[in-house]
JSON list of C-alpha atoms in Angstrom, two decimals:
[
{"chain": "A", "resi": 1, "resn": "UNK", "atom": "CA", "xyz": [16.64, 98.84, 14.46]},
{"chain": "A", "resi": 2, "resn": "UNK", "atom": "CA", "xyz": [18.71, 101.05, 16.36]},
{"chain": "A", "resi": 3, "resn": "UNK", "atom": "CA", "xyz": [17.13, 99.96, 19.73]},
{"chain": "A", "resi": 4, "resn": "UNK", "atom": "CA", "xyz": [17.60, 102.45, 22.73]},
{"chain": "A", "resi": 5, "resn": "UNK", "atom": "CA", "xyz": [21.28, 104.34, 23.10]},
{"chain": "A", "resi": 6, "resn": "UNK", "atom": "CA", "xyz": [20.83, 104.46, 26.61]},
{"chain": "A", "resi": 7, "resn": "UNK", "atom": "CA", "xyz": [20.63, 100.95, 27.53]},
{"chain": "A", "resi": 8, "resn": "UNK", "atom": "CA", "xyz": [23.71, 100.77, 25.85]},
{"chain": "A", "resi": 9, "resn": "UNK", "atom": "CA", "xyz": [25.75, 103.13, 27.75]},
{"chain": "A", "resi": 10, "resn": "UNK", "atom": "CA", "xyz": [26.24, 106.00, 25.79]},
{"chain": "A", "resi": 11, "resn": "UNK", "atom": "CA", "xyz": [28.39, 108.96, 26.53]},
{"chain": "A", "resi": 12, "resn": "UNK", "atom": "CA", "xyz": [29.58, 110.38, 23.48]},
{"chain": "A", "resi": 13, "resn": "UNK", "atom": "CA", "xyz": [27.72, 111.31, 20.83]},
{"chain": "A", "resi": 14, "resn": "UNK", "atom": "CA", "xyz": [28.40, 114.18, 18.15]},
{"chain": "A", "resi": 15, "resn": "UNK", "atom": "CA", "xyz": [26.51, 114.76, 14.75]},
{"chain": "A", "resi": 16, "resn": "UNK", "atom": "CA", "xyz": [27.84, 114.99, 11.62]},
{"chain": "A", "resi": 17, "resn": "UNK", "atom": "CA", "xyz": [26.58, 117.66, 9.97]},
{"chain": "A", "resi": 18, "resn": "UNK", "atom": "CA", "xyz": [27.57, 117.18, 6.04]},
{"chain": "A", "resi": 19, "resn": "UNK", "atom": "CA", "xyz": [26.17, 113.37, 6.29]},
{"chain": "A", "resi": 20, "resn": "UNK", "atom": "CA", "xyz": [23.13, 113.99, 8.66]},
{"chain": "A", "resi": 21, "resn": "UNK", "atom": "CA", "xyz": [24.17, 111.10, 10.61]},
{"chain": "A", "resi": 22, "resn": "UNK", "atom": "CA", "xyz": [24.72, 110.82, 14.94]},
{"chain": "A", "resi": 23, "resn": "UNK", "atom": "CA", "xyz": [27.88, 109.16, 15.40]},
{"chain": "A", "resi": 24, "resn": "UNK", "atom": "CA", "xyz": [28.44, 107.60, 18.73]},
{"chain": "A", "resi": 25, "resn": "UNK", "atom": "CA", "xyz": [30.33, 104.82, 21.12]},
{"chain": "A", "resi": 26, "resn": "UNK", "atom": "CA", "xyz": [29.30, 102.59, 23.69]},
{"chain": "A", "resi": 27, "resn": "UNK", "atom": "CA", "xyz": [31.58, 103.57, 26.63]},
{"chain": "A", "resi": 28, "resn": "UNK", "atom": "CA", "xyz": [32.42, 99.71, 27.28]},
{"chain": "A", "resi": 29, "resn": "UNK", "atom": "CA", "xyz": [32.78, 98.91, 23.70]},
{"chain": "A", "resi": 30, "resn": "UNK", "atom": "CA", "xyz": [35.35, 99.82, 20.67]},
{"chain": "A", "resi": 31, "resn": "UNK", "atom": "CA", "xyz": [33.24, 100.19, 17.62]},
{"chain": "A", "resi": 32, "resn": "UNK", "atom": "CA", "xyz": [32.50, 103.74, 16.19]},
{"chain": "A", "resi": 33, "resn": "UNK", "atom": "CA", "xyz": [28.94, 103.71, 15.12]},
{"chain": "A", "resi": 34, "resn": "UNK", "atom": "CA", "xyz": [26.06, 106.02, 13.97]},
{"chain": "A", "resi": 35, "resn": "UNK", "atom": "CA", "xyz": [22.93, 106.49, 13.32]},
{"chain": "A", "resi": 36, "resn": "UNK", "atom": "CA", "xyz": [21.68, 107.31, 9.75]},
{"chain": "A", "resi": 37, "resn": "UNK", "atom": "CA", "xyz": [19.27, 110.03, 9.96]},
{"chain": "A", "resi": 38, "resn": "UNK", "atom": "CA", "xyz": [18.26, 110.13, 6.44]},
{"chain": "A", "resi": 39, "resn": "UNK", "atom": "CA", "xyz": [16.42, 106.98, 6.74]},
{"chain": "A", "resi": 40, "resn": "UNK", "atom": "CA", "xyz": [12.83, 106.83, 7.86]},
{"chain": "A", "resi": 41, "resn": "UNK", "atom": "CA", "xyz": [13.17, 104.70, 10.42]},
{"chain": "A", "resi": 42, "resn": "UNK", "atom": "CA", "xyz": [17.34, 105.42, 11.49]},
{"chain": "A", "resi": 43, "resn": "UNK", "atom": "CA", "xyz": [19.32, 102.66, 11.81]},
{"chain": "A", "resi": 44, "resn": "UNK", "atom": "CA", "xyz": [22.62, 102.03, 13.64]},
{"chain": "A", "resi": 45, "resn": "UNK", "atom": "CA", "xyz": [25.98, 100.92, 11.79]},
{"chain": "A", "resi": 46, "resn": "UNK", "atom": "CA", "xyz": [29.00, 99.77, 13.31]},
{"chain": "A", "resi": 47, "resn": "UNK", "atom": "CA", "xyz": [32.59, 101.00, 11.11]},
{"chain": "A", "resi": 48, "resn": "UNK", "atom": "CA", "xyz": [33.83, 97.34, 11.07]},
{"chain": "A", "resi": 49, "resn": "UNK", "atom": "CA", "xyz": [37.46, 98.12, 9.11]},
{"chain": "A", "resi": 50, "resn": "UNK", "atom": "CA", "xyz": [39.05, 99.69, 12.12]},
{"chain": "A", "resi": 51, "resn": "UNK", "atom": "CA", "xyz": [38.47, 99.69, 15.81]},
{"chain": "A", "resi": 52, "resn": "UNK", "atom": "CA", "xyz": [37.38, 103.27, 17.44]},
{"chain": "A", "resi": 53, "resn": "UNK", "atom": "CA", "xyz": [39.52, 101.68, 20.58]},
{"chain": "A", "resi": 54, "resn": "UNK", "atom": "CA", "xyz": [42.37, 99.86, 19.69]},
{"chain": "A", "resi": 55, "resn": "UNK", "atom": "CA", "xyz": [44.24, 100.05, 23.15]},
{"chain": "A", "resi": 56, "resn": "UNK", "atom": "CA", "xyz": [43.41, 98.04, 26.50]},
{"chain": "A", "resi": 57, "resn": "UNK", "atom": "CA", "xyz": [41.13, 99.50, 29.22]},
{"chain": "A", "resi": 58, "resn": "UNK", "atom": "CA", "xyz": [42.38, 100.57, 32.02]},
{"chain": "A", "resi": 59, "resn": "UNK", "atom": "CA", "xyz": [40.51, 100.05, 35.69]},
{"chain": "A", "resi": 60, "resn": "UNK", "atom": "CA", "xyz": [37.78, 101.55, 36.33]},
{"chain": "A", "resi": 61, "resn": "UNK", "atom": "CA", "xyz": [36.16, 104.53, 33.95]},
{"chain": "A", "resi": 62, "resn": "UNK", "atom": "CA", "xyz": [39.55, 105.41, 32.57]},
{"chain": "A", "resi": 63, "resn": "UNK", "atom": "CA", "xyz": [39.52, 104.43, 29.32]},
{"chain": "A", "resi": 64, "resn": "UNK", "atom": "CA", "xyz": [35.57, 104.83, 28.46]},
{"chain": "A", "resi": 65, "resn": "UNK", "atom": "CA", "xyz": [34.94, 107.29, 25.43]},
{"chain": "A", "resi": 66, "resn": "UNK", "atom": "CA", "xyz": [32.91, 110.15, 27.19]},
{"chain": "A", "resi": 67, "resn": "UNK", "atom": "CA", "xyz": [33.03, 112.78, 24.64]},
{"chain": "A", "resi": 68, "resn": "UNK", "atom": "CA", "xyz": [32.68, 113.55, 21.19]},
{"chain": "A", "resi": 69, "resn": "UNK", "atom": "CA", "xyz": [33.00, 116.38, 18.36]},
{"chain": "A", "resi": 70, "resn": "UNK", "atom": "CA", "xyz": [33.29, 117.01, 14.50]},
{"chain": "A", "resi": 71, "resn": "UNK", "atom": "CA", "xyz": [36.03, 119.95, 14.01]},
{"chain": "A", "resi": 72, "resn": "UNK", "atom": "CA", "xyz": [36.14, 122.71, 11.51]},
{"chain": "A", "resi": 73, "resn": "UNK", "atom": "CA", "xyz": [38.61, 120.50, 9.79]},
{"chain": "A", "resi": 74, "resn": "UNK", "atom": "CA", "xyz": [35.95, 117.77, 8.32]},
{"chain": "A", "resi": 75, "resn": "UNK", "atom": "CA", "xyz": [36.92, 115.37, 11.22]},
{"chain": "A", "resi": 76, "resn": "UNK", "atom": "CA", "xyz": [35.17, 113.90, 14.27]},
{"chain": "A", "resi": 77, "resn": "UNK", "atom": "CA", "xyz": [37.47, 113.52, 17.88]},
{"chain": "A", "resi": 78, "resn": "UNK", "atom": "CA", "xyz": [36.46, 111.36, 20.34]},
{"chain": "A", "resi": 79, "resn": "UNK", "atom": "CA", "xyz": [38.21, 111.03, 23.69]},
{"chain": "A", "resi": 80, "resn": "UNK", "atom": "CA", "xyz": [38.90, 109.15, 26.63]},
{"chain": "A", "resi": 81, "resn": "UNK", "atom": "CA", "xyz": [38.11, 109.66, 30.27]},
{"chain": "A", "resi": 82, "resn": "UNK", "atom": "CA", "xyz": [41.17, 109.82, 31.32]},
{"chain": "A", "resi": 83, "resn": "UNK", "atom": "CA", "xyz": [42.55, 111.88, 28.56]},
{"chain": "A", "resi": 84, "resn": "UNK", "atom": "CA", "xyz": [45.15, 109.70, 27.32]},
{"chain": "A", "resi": 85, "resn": "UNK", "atom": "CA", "xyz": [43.00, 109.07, 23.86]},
{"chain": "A", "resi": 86, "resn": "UNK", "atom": "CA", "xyz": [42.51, 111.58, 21.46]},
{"chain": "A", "resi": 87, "resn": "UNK", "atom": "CA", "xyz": [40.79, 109.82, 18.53]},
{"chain": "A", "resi": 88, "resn": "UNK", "atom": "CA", "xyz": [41.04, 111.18, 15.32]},
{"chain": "A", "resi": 89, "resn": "UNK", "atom": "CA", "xyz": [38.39, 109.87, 12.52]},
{"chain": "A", "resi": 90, "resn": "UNK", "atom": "CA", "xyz": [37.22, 110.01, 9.57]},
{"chain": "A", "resi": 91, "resn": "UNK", "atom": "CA", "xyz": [33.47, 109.57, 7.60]},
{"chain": "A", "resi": 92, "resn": "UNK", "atom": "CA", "xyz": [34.31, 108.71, 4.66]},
{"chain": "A", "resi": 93, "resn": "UNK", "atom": "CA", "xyz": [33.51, 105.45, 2.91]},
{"chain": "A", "resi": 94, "resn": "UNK", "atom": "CA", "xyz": [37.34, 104.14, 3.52]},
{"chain": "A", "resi": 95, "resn": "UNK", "atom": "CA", "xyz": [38.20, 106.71, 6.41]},
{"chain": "A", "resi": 96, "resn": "UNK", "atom": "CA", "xyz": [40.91, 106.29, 8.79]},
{"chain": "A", "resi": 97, "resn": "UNK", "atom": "CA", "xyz": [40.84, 106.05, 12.60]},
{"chain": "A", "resi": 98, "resn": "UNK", "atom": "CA", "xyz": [43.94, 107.29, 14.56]},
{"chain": "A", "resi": 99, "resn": "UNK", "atom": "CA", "xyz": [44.94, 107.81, 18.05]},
{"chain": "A", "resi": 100, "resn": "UNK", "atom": "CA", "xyz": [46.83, 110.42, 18.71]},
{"chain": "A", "resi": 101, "resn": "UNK", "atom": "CA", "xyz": [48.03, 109.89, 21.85]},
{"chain": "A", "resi": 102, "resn": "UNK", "atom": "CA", "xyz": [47.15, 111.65, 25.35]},
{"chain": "A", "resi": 103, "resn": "UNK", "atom": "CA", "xyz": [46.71, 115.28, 25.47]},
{"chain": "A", "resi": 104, "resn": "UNK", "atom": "CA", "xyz": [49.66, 117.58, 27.13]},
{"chain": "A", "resi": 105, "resn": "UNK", "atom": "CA", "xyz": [49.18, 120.53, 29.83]},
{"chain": "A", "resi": 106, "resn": "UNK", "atom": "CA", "xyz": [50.09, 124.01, 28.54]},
{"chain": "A", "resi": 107, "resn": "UNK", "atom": "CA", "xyz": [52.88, 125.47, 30.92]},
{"chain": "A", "resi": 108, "resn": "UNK", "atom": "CA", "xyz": [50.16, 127.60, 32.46]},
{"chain": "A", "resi": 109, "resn": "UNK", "atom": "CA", "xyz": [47.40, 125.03, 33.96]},
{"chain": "A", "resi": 110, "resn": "UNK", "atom": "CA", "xyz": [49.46, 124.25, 37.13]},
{"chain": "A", "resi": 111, "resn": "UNK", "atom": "CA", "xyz": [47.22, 122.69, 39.37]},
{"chain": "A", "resi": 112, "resn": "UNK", "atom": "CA", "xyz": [44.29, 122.92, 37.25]},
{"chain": "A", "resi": 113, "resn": "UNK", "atom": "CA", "xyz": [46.17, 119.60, 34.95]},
{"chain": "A", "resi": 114, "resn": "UNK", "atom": "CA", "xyz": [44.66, 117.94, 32.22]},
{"chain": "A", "resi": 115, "resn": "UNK", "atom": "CA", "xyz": [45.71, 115.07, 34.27]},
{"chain": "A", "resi": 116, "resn": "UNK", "atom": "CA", "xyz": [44.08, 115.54, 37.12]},
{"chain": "A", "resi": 117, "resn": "UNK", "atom": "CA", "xyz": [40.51, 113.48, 37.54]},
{"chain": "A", "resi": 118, "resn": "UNK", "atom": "CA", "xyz": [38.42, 115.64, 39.20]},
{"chain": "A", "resi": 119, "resn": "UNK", "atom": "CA", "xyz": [39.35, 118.82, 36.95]},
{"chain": "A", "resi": 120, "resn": "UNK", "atom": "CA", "xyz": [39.28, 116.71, 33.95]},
{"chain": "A", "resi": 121, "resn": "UNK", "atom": "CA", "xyz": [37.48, 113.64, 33.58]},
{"chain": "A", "resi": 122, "resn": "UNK", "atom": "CA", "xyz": [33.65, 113.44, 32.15]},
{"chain": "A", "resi": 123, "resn": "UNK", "atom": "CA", "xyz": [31.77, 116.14, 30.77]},
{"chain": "A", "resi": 124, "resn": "UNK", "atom": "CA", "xyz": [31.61, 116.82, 26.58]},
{"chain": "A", "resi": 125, "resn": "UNK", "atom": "CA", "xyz": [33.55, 118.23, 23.76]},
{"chain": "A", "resi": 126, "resn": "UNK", "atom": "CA", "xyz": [32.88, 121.24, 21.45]},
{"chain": "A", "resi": 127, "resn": "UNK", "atom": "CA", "xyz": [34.82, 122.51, 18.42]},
{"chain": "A", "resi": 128, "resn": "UNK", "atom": "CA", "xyz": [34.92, 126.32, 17.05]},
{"chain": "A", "resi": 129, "resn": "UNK", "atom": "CA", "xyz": [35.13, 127.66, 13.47]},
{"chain": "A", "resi": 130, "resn": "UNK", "atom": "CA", "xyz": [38.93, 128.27, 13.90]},
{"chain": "A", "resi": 131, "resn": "UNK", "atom": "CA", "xyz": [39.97, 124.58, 14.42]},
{"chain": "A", "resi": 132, "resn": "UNK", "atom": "CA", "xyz": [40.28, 124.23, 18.62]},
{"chain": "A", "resi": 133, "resn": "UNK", "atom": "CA", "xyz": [38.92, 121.90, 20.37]},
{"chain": "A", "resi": 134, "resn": "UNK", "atom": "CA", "xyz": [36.94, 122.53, 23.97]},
{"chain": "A", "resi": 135, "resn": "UNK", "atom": "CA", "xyz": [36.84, 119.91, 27.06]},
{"chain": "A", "resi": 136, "resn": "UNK", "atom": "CA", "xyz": [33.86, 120.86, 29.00]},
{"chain": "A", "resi": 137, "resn": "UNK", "atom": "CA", "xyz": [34.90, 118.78, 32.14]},
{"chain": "A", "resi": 138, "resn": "UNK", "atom": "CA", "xyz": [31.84, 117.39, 34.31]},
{"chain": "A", "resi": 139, "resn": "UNK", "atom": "CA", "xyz": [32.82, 119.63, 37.83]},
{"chain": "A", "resi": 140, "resn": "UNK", "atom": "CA", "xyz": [32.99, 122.75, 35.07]},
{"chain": "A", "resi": 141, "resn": "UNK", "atom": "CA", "xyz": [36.53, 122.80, 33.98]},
{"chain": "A", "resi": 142, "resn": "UNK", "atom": "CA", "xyz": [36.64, 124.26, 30.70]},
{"chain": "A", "resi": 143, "resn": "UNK", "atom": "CA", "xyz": [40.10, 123.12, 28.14]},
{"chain": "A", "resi": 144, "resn": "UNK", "atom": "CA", "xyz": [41.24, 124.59, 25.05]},
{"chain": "A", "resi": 145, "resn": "UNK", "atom": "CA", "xyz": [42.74, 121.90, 22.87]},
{"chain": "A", "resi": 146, "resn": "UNK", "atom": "CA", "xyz": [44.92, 122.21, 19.88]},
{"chain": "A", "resi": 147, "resn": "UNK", "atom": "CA", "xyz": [44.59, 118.70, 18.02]},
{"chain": "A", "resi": 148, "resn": "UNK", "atom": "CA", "xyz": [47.74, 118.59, 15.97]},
{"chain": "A", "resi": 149, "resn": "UNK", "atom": "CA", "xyz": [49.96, 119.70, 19.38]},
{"chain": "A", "resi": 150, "resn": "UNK", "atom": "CA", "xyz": [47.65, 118.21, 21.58]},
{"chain": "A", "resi": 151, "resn": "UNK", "atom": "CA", "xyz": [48.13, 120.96, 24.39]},
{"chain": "A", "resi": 152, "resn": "UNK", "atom": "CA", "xyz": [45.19, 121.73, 26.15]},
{"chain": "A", "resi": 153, "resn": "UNK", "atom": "CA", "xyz": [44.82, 124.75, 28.06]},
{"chain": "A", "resi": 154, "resn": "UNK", "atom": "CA", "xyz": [42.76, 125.58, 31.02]},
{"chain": "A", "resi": 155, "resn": "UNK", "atom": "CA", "xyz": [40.54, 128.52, 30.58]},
{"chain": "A", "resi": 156, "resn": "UNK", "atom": "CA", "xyz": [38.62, 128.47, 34.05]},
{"chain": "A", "resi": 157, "resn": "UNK", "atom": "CA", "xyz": [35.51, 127.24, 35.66]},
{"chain": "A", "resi": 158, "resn": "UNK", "atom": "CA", "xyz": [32.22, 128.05, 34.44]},
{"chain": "A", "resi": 159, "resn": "UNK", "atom": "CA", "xyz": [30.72, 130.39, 37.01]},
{"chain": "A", "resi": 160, "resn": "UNK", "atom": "CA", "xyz": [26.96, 131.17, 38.03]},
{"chain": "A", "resi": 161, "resn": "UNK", "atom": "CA", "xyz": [26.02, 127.51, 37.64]},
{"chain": "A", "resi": 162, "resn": "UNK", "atom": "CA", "xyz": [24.38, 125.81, 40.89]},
{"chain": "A", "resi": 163, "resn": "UNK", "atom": "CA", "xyz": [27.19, 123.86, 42.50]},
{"chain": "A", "resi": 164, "resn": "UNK", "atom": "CA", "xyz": [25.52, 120.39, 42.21]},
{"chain": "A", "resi": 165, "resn": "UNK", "atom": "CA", "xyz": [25.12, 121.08, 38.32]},
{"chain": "A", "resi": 166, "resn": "UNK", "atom": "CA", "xyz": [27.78, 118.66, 36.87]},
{"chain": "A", "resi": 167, "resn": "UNK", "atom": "CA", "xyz": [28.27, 119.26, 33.17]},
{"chain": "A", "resi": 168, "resn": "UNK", "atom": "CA", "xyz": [27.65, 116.65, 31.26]},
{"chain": "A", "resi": 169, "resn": "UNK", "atom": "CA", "xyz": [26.77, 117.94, 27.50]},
{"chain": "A", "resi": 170, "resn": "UNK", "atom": "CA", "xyz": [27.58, 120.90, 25.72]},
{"chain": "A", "resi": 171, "resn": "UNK", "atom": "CA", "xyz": [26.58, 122.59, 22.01]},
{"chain": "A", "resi": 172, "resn": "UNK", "atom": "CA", "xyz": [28.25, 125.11, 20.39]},
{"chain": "A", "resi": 173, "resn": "UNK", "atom": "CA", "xyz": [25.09, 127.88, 19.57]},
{"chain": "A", "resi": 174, "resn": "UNK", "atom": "CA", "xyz": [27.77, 130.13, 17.76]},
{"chain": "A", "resi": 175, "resn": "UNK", "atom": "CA", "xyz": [29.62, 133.20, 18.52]},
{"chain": "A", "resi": 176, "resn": "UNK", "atom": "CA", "xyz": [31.08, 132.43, 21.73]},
{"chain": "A", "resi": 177, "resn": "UNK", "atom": "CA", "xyz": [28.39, 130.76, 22.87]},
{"chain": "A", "resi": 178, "resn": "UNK", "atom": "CA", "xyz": [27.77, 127.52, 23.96]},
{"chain": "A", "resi": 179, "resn": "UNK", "atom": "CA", "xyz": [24.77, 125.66, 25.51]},
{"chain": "A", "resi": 180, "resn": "UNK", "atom": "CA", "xyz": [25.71, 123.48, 28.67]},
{"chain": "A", "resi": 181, "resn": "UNK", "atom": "CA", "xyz": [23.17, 120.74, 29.82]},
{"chain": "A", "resi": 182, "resn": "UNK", "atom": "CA", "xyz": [23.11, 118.46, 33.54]},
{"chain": "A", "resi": 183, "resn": "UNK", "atom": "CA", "xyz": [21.98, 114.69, 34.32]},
{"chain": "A", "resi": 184, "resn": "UNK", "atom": "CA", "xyz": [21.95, 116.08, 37.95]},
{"chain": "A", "resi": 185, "resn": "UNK", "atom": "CA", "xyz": [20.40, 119.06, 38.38]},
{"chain": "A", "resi": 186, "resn": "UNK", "atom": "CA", "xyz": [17.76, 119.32, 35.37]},
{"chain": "A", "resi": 187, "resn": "UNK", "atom": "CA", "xyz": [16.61, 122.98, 36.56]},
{"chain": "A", "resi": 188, "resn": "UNK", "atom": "CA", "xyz": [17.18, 125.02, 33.58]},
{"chain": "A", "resi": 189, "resn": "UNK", "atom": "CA", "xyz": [20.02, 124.74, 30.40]},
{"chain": "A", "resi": 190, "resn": "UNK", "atom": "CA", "xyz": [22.61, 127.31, 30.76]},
{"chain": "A", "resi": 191, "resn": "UNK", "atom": "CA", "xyz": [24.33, 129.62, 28.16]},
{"chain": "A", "resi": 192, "resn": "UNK", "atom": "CA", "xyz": [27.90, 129.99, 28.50]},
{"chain": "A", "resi": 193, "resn": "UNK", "atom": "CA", "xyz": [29.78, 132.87, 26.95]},
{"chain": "A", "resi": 194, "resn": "UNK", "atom": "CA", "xyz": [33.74, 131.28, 26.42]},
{"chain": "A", "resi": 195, "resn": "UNK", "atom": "CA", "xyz": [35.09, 134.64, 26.69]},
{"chain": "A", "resi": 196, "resn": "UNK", "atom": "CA", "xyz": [34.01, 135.16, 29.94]},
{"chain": "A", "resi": 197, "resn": "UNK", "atom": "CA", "xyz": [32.37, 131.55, 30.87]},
{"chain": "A", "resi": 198, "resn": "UNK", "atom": "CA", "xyz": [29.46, 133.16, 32.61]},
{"chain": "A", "resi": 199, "resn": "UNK", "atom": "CA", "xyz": [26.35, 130.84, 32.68]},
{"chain": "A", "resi": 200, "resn": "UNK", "atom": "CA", "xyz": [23.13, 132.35, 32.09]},
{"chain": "A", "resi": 201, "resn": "UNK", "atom": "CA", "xyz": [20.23, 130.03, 33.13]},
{"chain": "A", "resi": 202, "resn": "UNK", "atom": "CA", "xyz": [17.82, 129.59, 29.90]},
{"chain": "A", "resi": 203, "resn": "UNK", "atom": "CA", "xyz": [13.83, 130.40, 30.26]},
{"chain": "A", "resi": 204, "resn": "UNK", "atom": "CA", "xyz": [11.77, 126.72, 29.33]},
{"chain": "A", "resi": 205, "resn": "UNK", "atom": "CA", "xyz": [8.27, 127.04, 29.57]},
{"chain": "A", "resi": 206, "resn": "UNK", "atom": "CA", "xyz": [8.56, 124.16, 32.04]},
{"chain": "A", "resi": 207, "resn": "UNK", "atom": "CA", "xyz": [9.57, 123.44, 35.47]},
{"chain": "A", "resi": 208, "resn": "UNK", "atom": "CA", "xyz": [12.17, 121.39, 34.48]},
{"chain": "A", "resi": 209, "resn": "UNK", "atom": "CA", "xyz": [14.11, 120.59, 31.00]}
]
């Protein structure tokens, strides 16, 4: 049995749509796993060929895997805290893992670097129809990603959100929408439009979601 994901530290987590299966990682650990959801009872398997992590940690939080996508392309990214992992892989039966290396500030972020940790670090990963890739950084930072030139672009800070609402998971709803969820502030779910990256605050027919 798949046991709880919590106790096991999990931070990233995307679903793979054409399999029906949750693939995931243990922020301390190096396996890419998932869950098979077309089993009664899911179950979780580790990919045991190749290591998700295949690099040393660095101190602290650095290196933990804290987000998580599948792209238009077929494949899933994961990537590091500290953004010097983009992880490319692949579901098939004999699919490849690769790291591509740490992402690169467009010419226009200036302060607001890809580098930086509080801009950057935490938070969750979307993908669009068109083959980008979006950081949603936990103190609302919001990065366009290109994952073949690995330039990622700073779009702005989500407005209207309550300033102790840390992102800290994000769904693309399509359009331009995307749906933006807390661990501290559980008052509402917020819809984000990325052209403008309002936040709307979502009705729930209770107090808290």
């Amino acid at each position: 049995a798949c046991g709880c994901l919590n106790s096991r530290m999990v931070a990233a987590i995307a679903y793979d749509e054409a399999d029906n299966r949750l693939y995931y990682s243990t922020m301390l650990g190096n396996q890419l796993r998932y869950l098979d959801l077309n089993e009664d009872k899911p179950k979780s398997y580790a990919v045991t060929t190749q290591l998700l992590k295949n690099f040393p940690n660095q101190p602290g939080e650095a290196s933990n895997i804290t987000r998580m996508c599948f792209a238009a392309n077929g494949f899933g990214y994961a990537l590091t805290n500290d953004n010097q992992h983009l992880i490319q892989f692949s579901t098939q039966k004999h699919g490849d893992i690769k790291d591509l290396g740490n992402l690169i500030d467009a010419k226009s972020n200036g302060e607001n670097s890809i580098q930086t940790q509080i801009k950057s670090w935490g938070g969750d990963m979307i993908a669009d129809a068109n083959g980008s890739l979006y950081l949603f950084a936990m103190q609302k930072g919001v990065f366009k990603i290109n994952p073949t030139t690995k330039v990622a672009t700073y779009l702005g800070n989500i407005k209207n959100a309550p300033d102790d609402y840390t992102i800290n998971a994000a769904m693309a709803i399509g359009g331009a929408n995307v749906i933006v969820a807390s661990s501290t502030n559980t008052s509402a779910y917020y819809r984000v439009d990325l052209n403008t990256l309002q936040a709307t605050a979502l009705n729930t027919s209770n107090t808290k979601v």
